Amino acid sequence: MPQEAPTPSARQTELLEAAYRYALTHGLADLSLRPLAEAIGSSPRVLLFLFESKDGLLRALLARARADELALLERARQPERPAGLAPAVERIWTWLAAKEHRPLLRLWAEAYTRSLVQPDGAWAGFARATVEDWLGVLAGFQPPSERDSEDGAIRRTLALAVLRGALLDLLATDDEKRLTEAVEHQLALLHAGSTGG
């Protein structure tokens, strides 16, 4: 029987939140314990004690970013709004395109890329897990008859491909108008497909 992870101490939680805010500004690629510790009012020794290693800290930061991303994606669920994949993609894109979410999304893009080129260590499985996360969120917007069909899986995969591609382009260019128009064009096709047109 697997052991449950120990509950983090208040100090560990406090330092993780501070390190997460630091990572949102500075990224994770060249994360060095000494400048991080200095910026958040700790020491490398304390961070290593609390997180066991630099990789342990990176894994905790990636889990924290993933939780933040999922929580924000889940906010697209609005019971008073129409259900279905096309309205969900529209709401999710509006959230992704918002300037205030860029730091989190840049961090996500960095971690996603690292997970592809460094599949071991702290980054292991991050890219695959976020694909599954997003597909799960999109599936939650589909009516059961669509969600459980082969066509439903294809439609949410296409929706994810459009959202991810547009997001990466947005992070690279900041051309929100062009990308929103492209997403809206794809949404029209997605909506037509759902009505059998």
JSON list of C-alpha atoms in Angstrom, two decimals:
[
{"chain": "A", "resi": 1, "resn": "MET", "atom": "CA", "xyz": [0.00, 0.00, 0.00]},
{"chain": "A", "resi": 2, "resn": "PRO", "atom": "CA", "xyz": [1.58, 3.34, -1.05]},
{"chain": "A", "resi": 3, "resn": "GLN", "atom": "CA", "xyz": [2.42, 5.81, 1.67]},
{"chain": "A", "resi": 4, "resn": "GLU", "atom": "CA", "xyz": [0.66, 9.15, 1.65]},
{"chain": "A", "resi": 5, "resn": "ALA", "atom": "CA", "xyz": [2.87, 12.18, 1.15]},
{"chain": "A", "resi": 6, "resn": "PRO", "atom": "CA", "xyz": [3.43, 14.00, 4.43]},
{"chain": "A", "resi": 7, "resn": "THR", "atom": "CA", "xyz": [1.40, 17.15, 4.96]},
{"chain": "A", "resi": 8, "resn": "PRO", "atom": "CA", "xyz": [3.61, 20.16, 4.25]},
{"chain": "A", "resi": 9, "resn": "SER", "atom": "CA", "xyz": [4.46, 22.39, 7.20]},
{"chain": "A", "resi": 10, "resn": "ALA", "atom": "CA", "xyz": [3.22, 25.97, 7.34]},
{"chain": "A", "resi": 11, "resn": "ARG", "atom": "CA", "xyz": [6.77, 27.17, 6.61]},
{"chain": "A", "resi": 12, "resn": "GLN", "atom": "CA", "xyz": [7.09, 24.85, 3.61]},
{"chain": "A", "resi": 13, "resn": "THR", "atom": "CA", "xyz": [3.76, 26.10, 2.22]},
{"chain": "A", "resi": 14, "resn": "GLU", "atom": "CA", "xyz": [4.76, 29.73, 2.82]},
{"chain": "A", "resi": 15, "resn": "LEU", "atom": "CA", "xyz": [8.11, 29.28, 1.06]},
{"chain": "A", "resi": 16, "resn": "LEU", "atom": "CA", "xyz": [6.52, 27.36, -1.82]},
{"chain": "A", "resi": 17, "resn": "GLU", "atom": "CA", "xyz": [4.07, 30.22, -2.43]},
{"chain": "A", "resi": 18, "resn": "ALA", "atom": "CA", "xyz": [6.91, 32.76, -2.32]},
{"chain": "A", "resi": 19, "resn": "ALA", "atom": "CA", "xyz": [9.03, 30.62, -4.66]},
{"chain": "A", "resi": 20, "resn": "TYR", "atom": "CA", "xyz": [6.05, 30.27, -7.01]},
{"chain": "A", "resi": 21, "resn": "ARG", "atom": "CA", "xyz": [5.62, 34.06, -7.20]},
{"chain": "A", "resi": 22, "resn": "TYR", "atom": "CA", "xyz": [9.36, 34.30, -7.92]},
{"chain": "A", "resi": 23, "resn": "ALA", "atom": "CA", "xyz": [9.09, 31.65, -10.68]},
{"chain": "A", "resi": 24, "resn": "LEU", "atom": "CA", "xyz": [6.19, 33.48, -12.33]},
{"chain": "A", "resi": 25, "resn": "THR", "atom": "CA", "xyz": [8.49, 36.47, -12.79]},
{"chain": "A", "resi": 26, "resn": "HIS", "atom": "CA", "xyz": [11.85, 34.78, -13.39]},
{"chain": "A", "resi": 27, "resn": "GLY", "atom": "CA", "xyz": [10.93, 31.40, -14.87]},
{"chain": "A", "resi": 28, "resn": "LEU", "atom": "CA", "xyz": [12.31, 28.00, -13.97]},
{"chain": "A", "resi": 29, "resn": "ALA", "atom": "CA", "xyz": [14.96, 27.42, -16.66]},
{"chain": "A", "resi": 30, "resn": "ASP", "atom": "CA", "xyz": [17.91, 28.84, -14.79]},
{"chain": "A", "resi": 31, "resn": "LEU", "atom": "CA", "xyz": [16.52, 28.58, -11.29]},
{"chain": "A", "resi": 32, "resn": "SER", "atom": "CA", "xyz": [19.35, 28.85, -8.79]},
{"chain": "A", "resi": 33, "resn": "LEU", "atom": "CA", "xyz": [18.75, 28.22, -5.10]},
{"chain": "A", "resi": 34, "resn": "ARG", "atom": "CA", "xyz": [20.89, 31.05, -3.76]},
{"chain": "A", "resi": 35, "resn": "PRO", "atom": "CA", "xyz": [19.15, 33.99, -5.55]},
{"chain": "A", "resi": 36, "resn": "LEU", "atom": "CA", "xyz": [15.77, 32.35, -5.02]},
{"chain": "A", "resi": 37, "resn": "ALA", "atom": "CA", "xyz": [16.38, 31.88, -1.29]},
{"chain": "A", "resi": 38, "resn": "GLU", "atom": "CA", "xyz": [17.59, 35.45, -0.94]},
{"chain": "A", "resi": 39, "resn": "ALA", "atom": "CA", "xyz": [14.56, 36.81, -2.80]},
{"chain": "A", "resi": 40, "resn": "ILE", "atom": "CA", "xyz": [12.07, 34.92, -0.63]},
{"chain": "A", "resi": 41, "resn": "GLY", "atom": "CA", "xyz": [13.77, 35.42, 2.74]},
{"chain": "A", "resi": 42, "resn": "SER", "atom": "CA", "xyz": [15.18, 31.95, 3.24]},
{"chain": "A", "resi": 43, "resn": "SER", "atom": "CA", "xyz": [18.44, 30.08, 2.65]},
{"chain": "A", "resi": 44, "resn": "PRO", "atom": "CA", "xyz": [19.47, 27.32, 0.24]},
{"chain": "A", "resi": 45, "resn": "ARG", "atom": "CA", "xyz": [19.96, 25.01, 3.23]},
{"chain": "A", "resi": 46, "resn": "VAL", "atom": "CA", "xyz": [16.39, 25.53, 4.45]},
{"chain": "A", "resi": 47, "resn": "LEU", "atom": "CA", "xyz": [14.99, 24.98, 0.94]},
{"chain": "A", "resi": 48, "resn": "LEU", "atom": "CA", "xyz": [16.97, 21.75, 0.56]},
{"chain": "A", "resi": 49, "resn": "PHE", "atom": "CA", "xyz": [15.81, 20.59, 3.99]},
{"chain": "A", "resi": 50, "resn": "LEU", "atom": "CA", "xyz": [12.13, 21.30, 3.24]},
{"chain": "A", "resi": 51, "resn": "PHE", "atom": "CA", "xyz": [12.06, 20.03, -0.36]},
{"chain": "A", "resi": 52, "resn": "GLU", "atom": "CA", "xyz": [14.87, 17.40, -0.13]},
{"chain": "A", "resi": 53, "resn": "SER", "atom": "CA", "xyz": [16.60, 18.60, -3.32]},
{"chain": "A", "resi": 54, "resn": "LYS", "atom": "CA", "xyz": [16.44, 21.21, -6.05]},
{"chain": "A", "resi": 55, "resn": "ASP", "atom": "CA", "xyz": [14.46, 18.71, -8.14]},
{"chain": "A", "resi": 56, "resn": "GLY", "atom": "CA", "xyz": [12.05, 18.29, -5.23]},
{"chain": "A", "resi": 57, "resn": "LEU", "atom": "CA", "xyz": [11.50, 22.05, -5.16]},
{"chain": "A", "resi": 58, "resn": "LEU", "atom": "CA", "xyz": [11.03, 22.11, -8.96]},
{"chain": "A", "resi": 59, "resn": "ARG", "atom": "CA", "xyz": [8.47, 19.29, -8.74]},
{"chain": "A", "resi": 60, "resn": "ALA", "atom": "CA", "xyz": [6.59, 21.19, -6.04]},
{"chain": "A", "resi": 61, "resn": "LEU", "atom": "CA", "xyz": [6.62, 24.37, -8.17]},
{"chain": "A", "resi": 62, "resn": "LEU", "atom": "CA", "xyz": [5.38, 22.46, -11.23]},
{"chain": "A", "resi": 63, "resn": "ALA", "atom": "CA", "xyz": [2.58, 20.88, -9.20]},
{"chain": "A", "resi": 64, "resn": "ARG", "atom": "CA", "xyz": [1.66, 24.33, -7.86]},
{"chain": "A", "resi": 65, "resn": "ALA", "atom": "CA", "xyz": [1.58, 25.81, -11.39]},
{"chain": "A", "resi": 66, "resn": "ARG", "atom": "CA", "xyz": [-0.49, 22.89, -12.65]},
{"chain": "A", "resi": 67, "resn": "ALA", "atom": "CA", "xyz": [-3.00, 23.33, -9.81]},
{"chain": "A", "resi": 68, "resn": "ASP", "atom": "CA", "xyz": [-3.27, 27.05, -10.60]},
{"chain": "A", "resi": 69, "resn": "GLU", "atom": "CA", "xyz": [-3.79, 26.35, -14.30]},
{"chain": "A", "resi": 70, "resn": "LEU", "atom": "CA", "xyz": [-6.50, 23.76, -13.61]},
{"chain": "A", "resi": 71, "resn": "ALA", "atom": "CA", "xyz": [-8.29, 26.00, -11.11]},
{"chain": "A", "resi": 72, "resn": "LEU", "atom": "CA", "xyz": [-8.40, 28.82, -13.64]},
{"chain": "A", "resi": 73, "resn": "LEU", "atom": "CA", "xyz": [-9.55, 26.53, -16.46]},
{"chain": "A", "resi": 74, "resn": "GLU", "atom": "CA", "xyz": [-12.31, 25.21, -14.20]},
{"chain": "A", "resi": 75, "resn": "ARG", "atom": "CA", "xyz": [-13.59, 28.78, -13.80]},
{"chain": "A", "resi": 76, "resn": "ALA", "atom": "CA", "xyz": [-14.72, 28.56, -17.41]},
{"chain": "A", "resi": 77, "resn": "ARG", "atom": "CA", "xyz": [-17.50, 26.32, -16.09]},
{"chain": "A", "resi": 78, "resn": "GLN", "atom": "CA", "xyz": [-20.42, 28.67, -15.64]},
{"chain": "A", "resi": 79, "resn": "PRO", "atom": "CA", "xyz": [-23.69, 26.84, -14.98]},
{"chain": "A", "resi": 80, "resn": "GLU", "atom": "CA", "xyz": [-25.76, 29.74, -16.32]},
{"chain": "A", "resi": 81, "resn": "ARG", "atom": "CA", "xyz": [-23.88, 29.72, -19.66]},
{"chain": "A", "resi": 82, "resn": "PRO", "atom": "CA", "xyz": [-24.58, 27.31, -22.54]},
{"chain": "A", "resi": 83, "resn": "ALA", "atom": "CA", "xyz": [-22.89, 23.95, -22.24]},
{"chain": "A", "resi": 84, "resn": "GLY", "atom": "CA", "xyz": [-20.99, 22.35, -25.09]},
{"chain": "A", "resi": 85, "resn": "LEU", "atom": "CA", "xyz": [-17.51, 22.34, -26.54]},
{"chain": "A", "resi": 86, "resn": "ALA", "atom": "CA", "xyz": [-17.75, 25.49, -28.68]},
{"chain": "A", "resi": 87, "resn": "PRO", "atom": "CA", "xyz": [-18.90, 27.81, -25.82]},
{"chain": "A", "resi": 88, "resn": "ALA", "atom": "CA", "xyz": [-16.28, 26.24, -23.55]},
{"chain": "A", "resi": 89, "resn": "VAL", "atom": "CA", "xyz": [-13.47, 26.87, -26.03]},
{"chain": "A", "resi": 90, "resn": "GLU", "atom": "CA", "xyz": [-14.66, 30.46, -26.43]},
{"chain": "A", "resi": 91, "resn": "ARG", "atom": "CA", "xyz": [-14.57, 31.04, -22.64]},
{"chain": "A", "resi": 92, "resn": "ILE", "atom": "CA", "xyz": [-11.23, 29.25, -22.24]},
{"chain": "A", "resi": 93, "resn": "TRP", "atom": "CA", "xyz": [-9.66, 31.31, -25.04]},
{"chain": "A", "resi": 94, "resn": "THR", "atom": "CA", "xyz": [-10.91, 34.55, -23.44]},
{"chain": "A", "resi": 95, "resn": "TRP", "atom": "CA", "xyz": [-9.14, 33.47, -20.25]},
{"chain": "A", "resi": 96, "resn": "LEU", "atom": "CA", "xyz": [-5.96, 32.40, -22.07]},
{"chain": "A", "resi": 97, "resn": "ALA", "atom": "CA", "xyz": [-5.79, 35.68, -24.00]},
{"chain": "A", "resi": 98, "resn": "ALA", "atom": "CA", "xyz": [-6.08, 37.86, -20.87]},
{"chain": "A", "resi": 99, "resn": "LYS", "atom": "CA", "xyz": [-2.80, 39.70, -20.27]},
{"chain": "A", "resi": 100, "resn": "GLU", "atom": "CA", "xyz": [-2.85, 39.05, -16.53]},
{"chain": "A", "resi": 101, "resn": "HIS", "atom": "CA", "xyz": [-2.51, 35.30, -17.16]},
{"chain": "A", "resi": 102, "resn": "ARG", "atom": "CA", "xyz": [0.64, 35.59, -19.30]},
{"chain": "A", "resi": 103, "resn": "PRO", "atom": "CA", "xyz": [3.13, 34.92, -16.44]},
{"chain": "A", "resi": 104, "resn": "LEU", "atom": "CA", "xyz": [1.40, 31.64, -15.52]},
{"chain": "A", "resi": 105, "resn": "LEU", "atom": "CA", "xyz": [1.11, 30.62, -19.18]},
{"chain": "A", "resi": 106, "resn": "ARG", "atom": "CA", "xyz": [4.76, 31.43, -19.91]},
{"chain": "A", "resi": 107, "resn": "LEU", "atom": "CA", "xyz": [5.70, 29.26, -16.94]},
{"chain": "A", "resi": 108, "resn": "TRP", "atom": "CA", "xyz": [3.45, 26.50, -18.29]},
{"chain": "A", "resi": 109, "resn": "ALA", "atom": "CA", "xyz": [5.04, 26.78, -21.78]},
{"chain": "A", "resi": 110, "resn": "GLU", "atom": "CA", "xyz": [8.53, 26.63, -20.29]},
{"chain": "A", "resi": 111, "resn": "ALA", "atom": "CA", "xyz": [7.70, 23.56, -18.19]},
{"chain": "A", "resi": 112, "resn": "TYR", "atom": "CA", "xyz": [5.89, 21.87, -21.10]},
{"chain": "A", "resi": 113, "resn": "THR", "atom": "CA", "xyz": [8.91, 22.33, -23.39]},
{"chain": "A", "resi": 114, "resn": "ARG", "atom": "CA", "xyz": [11.38, 21.20, -20.73]},
{"chain": "A", "resi": 115, "resn": "SER", "atom": "CA", "xyz": [9.29, 18.09, -20.16]},
{"chain": "A", "resi": 116, "resn": "LEU", "atom": "CA", "xyz": [9.61, 17.21, -23.85]},
{"chain": "A", "resi": 117, "resn": "VAL", "atom": "CA", "xyz": [13.38, 17.70, -24.10]},
{"chain": "A", "resi": 118, "resn": "GLN", "atom": "CA", "xyz": [14.30, 16.56, -20.57]},
{"chain": "A", "resi": 119, "resn": "PRO", "atom": "CA", "xyz": [11.84, 13.73, -19.94]},
{"chain": "A", "resi": 120, "resn": "ASP", "atom": "CA", "xyz": [13.53, 12.61, -16.71]},
{"chain": "A", "resi": 121, "resn": "GLY", "atom": "CA", "xyz": [13.92, 14.28, -13.35]},
{"chain": "A", "resi": 122, "resn": "ALA", "atom": "CA", "xyz": [11.75, 17.10, -12.09]},
{"chain": "A", "resi": 123, "resn": "TRP", "atom": "CA", "xyz": [10.08, 17.68, -15.47]},
{"chain": "A", "resi": 124, "resn": "ALA", "atom": "CA", "xyz": [9.08, 14.04, -16.00]},
{"chain": "A", "resi": 125, "resn": "GLY", "atom": "CA", "xyz": [5.52, 13.60, -17.21]},
{"chain": "A", "resi": 126, "resn": "PHE", "atom": "CA", "xyz": [4.55, 17.28, -16.98]},
{"chain": "A", "resi": 127, "resn": "ALA", "atom": "CA", "xyz": [3.64, 17.67, -20.67]},
{"chain": "A", "resi": 128, "resn": "ARG", "atom": "CA", "xyz": [1.59, 14.46, -20.81]},
{"chain": "A", "resi": 129, "resn": "ALA", "atom": "CA", "xyz": [-0.17, 15.29, -17.54]},
{"chain": "A", "resi": 130, "resn": "THR", "atom": "CA", "xyz": [-1.23, 18.73, -18.76]},
{"chain": "A", "resi": 131, "resn": "VAL", "atom": "CA", "xyz": [-2.57, 17.27, -22.02]},
{"chain": "A", "resi": 132, "resn": "GLU", "atom": "CA", "xyz": [-4.68, 14.89, -19.94]},
{"chain": "A", "resi": 133, "resn": "ASP", "atom": "CA", "xyz": [-5.73, 17.74, -17.64]},
{"chain": "A", "resi": 134, "resn": "TRP", "atom": "CA", "xyz": [-6.93, 19.92, -20.51]},
{"chain": "A", "resi": 135, "resn": "LEU", "atom": "CA", "xyz": [-8.68, 17.07, -22.31]},
{"chain": "A", "resi": 136, "resn": "GLY", "atom": "CA", "xyz": [-10.44, 16.25, -19.04]},
{"chain": "A", "resi": 137, "resn": "VAL", "atom": "CA", "xyz": [-11.63, 19.83, -18.62]},
{"chain": "A", "resi": 138, "resn": "LEU", "atom": "CA", "xyz": [-12.89, 19.93, -22.22]},
{"chain": "A", "resi": 139, "resn": "ALA", "atom": "CA", "xyz": [-14.63, 16.56, -21.82]},
{"chain": "A", "resi": 140, "resn": "GLY", "atom": "CA", "xyz": [-16.49, 17.99, -18.83]},
{"chain": "A", "resi": 141, "resn": "PHE", "atom": "CA", "xyz": [-18.19, 20.50, -21.12]},
{"chain": "A", "resi": 142, "resn": "GLN", "atom": "CA", "xyz": [-19.45, 17.90, -23.58]},
{"chain": "A", "resi": 143, "resn": "PRO", "atom": "CA", "xyz": [-22.85, 16.26, -23.13]},
{"chain": "A", "resi": 144, "resn": "PRO", "atom": "CA", "xyz": [-22.43, 12.58, -22.18]},
{"chain": "A", "resi": 145, "resn": "SER", "atom": "CA", "xyz": [-23.56, 11.27, -25.58]},
{"chain": "A", "resi": 146, "resn": "GLU", "atom": "CA", "xyz": [-20.81, 13.30, -27.29]},
{"chain": "A", "resi": 147, "resn": "ARG", "atom": "CA", "xyz": [-18.16, 12.94, -24.56]},
{"chain": "A", "resi": 148, "resn": "ASP", "atom": "CA", "xyz": [-18.32, 9.14, -24.62]},
{"chain": "A", "resi": 149, "resn": "SER", "atom": "CA", "xyz": [-18.14, 8.80, -28.41]},
{"chain": "A", "resi": 150, "resn": "GLU", "atom": "CA", "xyz": [-15.11, 8.49, -30.68]},
{"chain": "A", "resi": 151, "resn": "ASP", "atom": "CA", "xyz": [-16.20, 11.66, -32.47]},
{"chain": "A", "resi": 152, "resn": "GLY", "atom": "CA", "xyz": [-16.37, 13.48, -29.12]},
{"chain": "A", "resi": 153, "resn": "ALA", "atom": "CA", "xyz": [-12.76, 12.52, -28.33]},
{"chain": "A", "resi": 154, "resn": "ILE", "atom": "CA", "xyz": [-11.67, 13.75, -31.77]},
{"chain": "A", "resi": 155, "resn": "ARG", "atom": "CA", "xyz": [-13.55, 17.05, -31.35]},
{"chain": "A", "resi": 156, "resn": "ARG", "atom": "CA", "xyz": [-12.02, 17.84, -27.96]},
{"chain": "A", "resi": 157, "resn": "THR", "atom": "CA", "xyz": [-8.56, 16.87, -29.27]},
{"chain": "A", "resi": 158, "resn": "LEU", "atom": "CA", "xyz": [-9.02, 19.33, -32.14]},
{"chain": "A", "resi": 159, "resn": "ALA", "atom": "CA", "xyz": [-10.25, 22.00, -29.70]},
{"chain": "A", "resi": 160, "resn": "LEU", "atom": "CA", "xyz": [-7.18, 21.45, -27.54]},
{"chain": "A", "resi": 161, "resn": "ALA", "atom": "CA", "xyz": [-4.87, 21.64, -30.57]},
{"chain": "A", "resi": 162, "resn": "VAL", "atom": "CA", "xyz": [-6.43, 24.97, -31.59]},
{"chain": "A", "resi": 163, "resn": "LEU", "atom": "CA", "xyz": [-6.20, 26.41, -28.06]},
{"chain": "A", "resi": 164, "resn": "ARG", "atom": "CA", "xyz": [-2.62, 25.27, -27.50]},
{"chain": "A", "resi": 165, "resn": "GLY", "atom": "CA", "xyz": [-1.42, 26.40, -30.93]},
{"chain": "A", "resi": 166, "resn": "ALA", "atom": "CA", "xyz": [-3.05, 29.80, -30.55]},
{"chain": "A", "resi": 167, "resn": "LEU", "atom": "CA", "xyz": [-1.67, 30.14, -27.02]},
{"chain": "A", "resi": 168, "resn": "LEU", "atom": "CA", "xyz": [1.92, 29.43, -28.08]},
{"chain": "A", "resi": 169, "resn": "ASP", "atom": "CA", "xyz": [1.55, 31.91, -30.96]},
{"chain": "A", "resi": 170, "resn": "LEU", "atom": "CA", "xyz": [0.10, 34.50, -28.57]},
{"chain": "A", "resi": 171, "resn": "LEU", "atom": "CA", "xyz": [3.00, 34.08, -26.13]},
{"chain": "A", "resi": 172, "resn": "ALA", "atom": "CA", "xyz": [5.43, 34.52, -29.03]},
{"chain": "A", "resi": 173, "resn": "THR", "atom": "CA", "xyz": [3.76, 37.47, -30.78]},
{"chain": "A", "resi": 174, "resn": "ASP", "atom": "CA", "xyz": [1.22, 39.16, -28.46]},
{"chain": "A", "resi": 175, "resn": "ASP", "atom": "CA", "xyz": [-1.03, 39.40, -31.56]},
{"chain": "A", "resi": 176, "resn": "GLU", "atom": "CA", "xyz": [-4.28, 38.85, -29.68]},
{"chain": "A", "resi": 177, "resn": "LYS", "atom": "CA", "xyz": [-6.57, 40.24, -32.42]},
{"chain": "A", "resi": 178, "resn": "ARG", "atom": "CA", "xyz": [-5.31, 37.93, -35.18]},
{"chain": "A", "resi": 179, "resn": "LEU", "atom": "CA", "xyz": [-5.38, 34.88, -32.93]},
{"chain": "A", "resi": 180, "resn": "THR", "atom": "CA", "xyz": [-8.81, 35.60, -31.51]},
{"chain": "A", "resi": 181, "resn": "GLU", "atom": "CA", "xyz": [-10.15, 35.87, -35.07]},
{"chain": "A", "resi": 182, "resn": "ALA", "atom": "CA", "xyz": [-8.53, 32.53, -35.93]},
{"chain": "A", "resi": 183, "resn": "VAL", "atom": "CA", "xyz": [-9.98, 30.84, -32.83]},
{"chain": "A", "resi": 184, "resn": "GLU", "atom": "CA", "xyz": [-13.42, 32.30, -33.61]},
{"chain": "A", "resi": 185, "resn": "HIS", "atom": "CA", "xyz": [-13.19, 30.95, -37.18]},
{"chain": "A", "resi": 186, "resn": "GLN", "atom": "CA", "xyz": [-12.37, 27.49, -35.84]},
{"chain": "A", "resi": 187, "resn": "LEU", "atom": "CA", "xyz": [-15.20, 27.79, -33.30]},
{"chain": "A", "resi": 188, "resn": "ALA", "atom": "CA", "xyz": [-17.67, 28.38, -36.12]},
{"chain": "A", "resi": 189, "resn": "LEU", "atom": "CA", "xyz": [-16.51, 25.12, -37.73]},
{"chain": "A", "resi": 190, "resn": "LEU", "atom": "CA", "xyz": [-16.64, 23.32, -34.38]},
{"chain": "A", "resi": 191, "resn": "HIS", "atom": "CA", "xyz": [-20.17, 24.61, -33.72]},
{"chain": "A", "resi": 192, "resn": "ALA", "atom": "CA", "xyz": [-21.31, 23.62, -37.23]},
{"chain": "A", "resi": 193, "resn": "GLY", "atom": "CA", "xyz": [-19.94, 20.11, -36.65]},
{"chain": "A", "resi": 194, "resn": "SER", "atom": "CA", "xyz": [-21.88, 19.79, -33.39]},
{"chain": "A", "resi": 195, "resn": "THR", "atom": "CA", "xyz": [-25.15, 20.66, -35.10]},
{"chain": "A", "resi": 196, "resn": "GLY", "atom": "CA", "xyz": [-24.54, 18.25, -37.96]},
{"chain": "A", "resi": 197, "resn": "GLY", "atom": "CA", "xyz": [-23.99, 21.05, -40.48]}
]
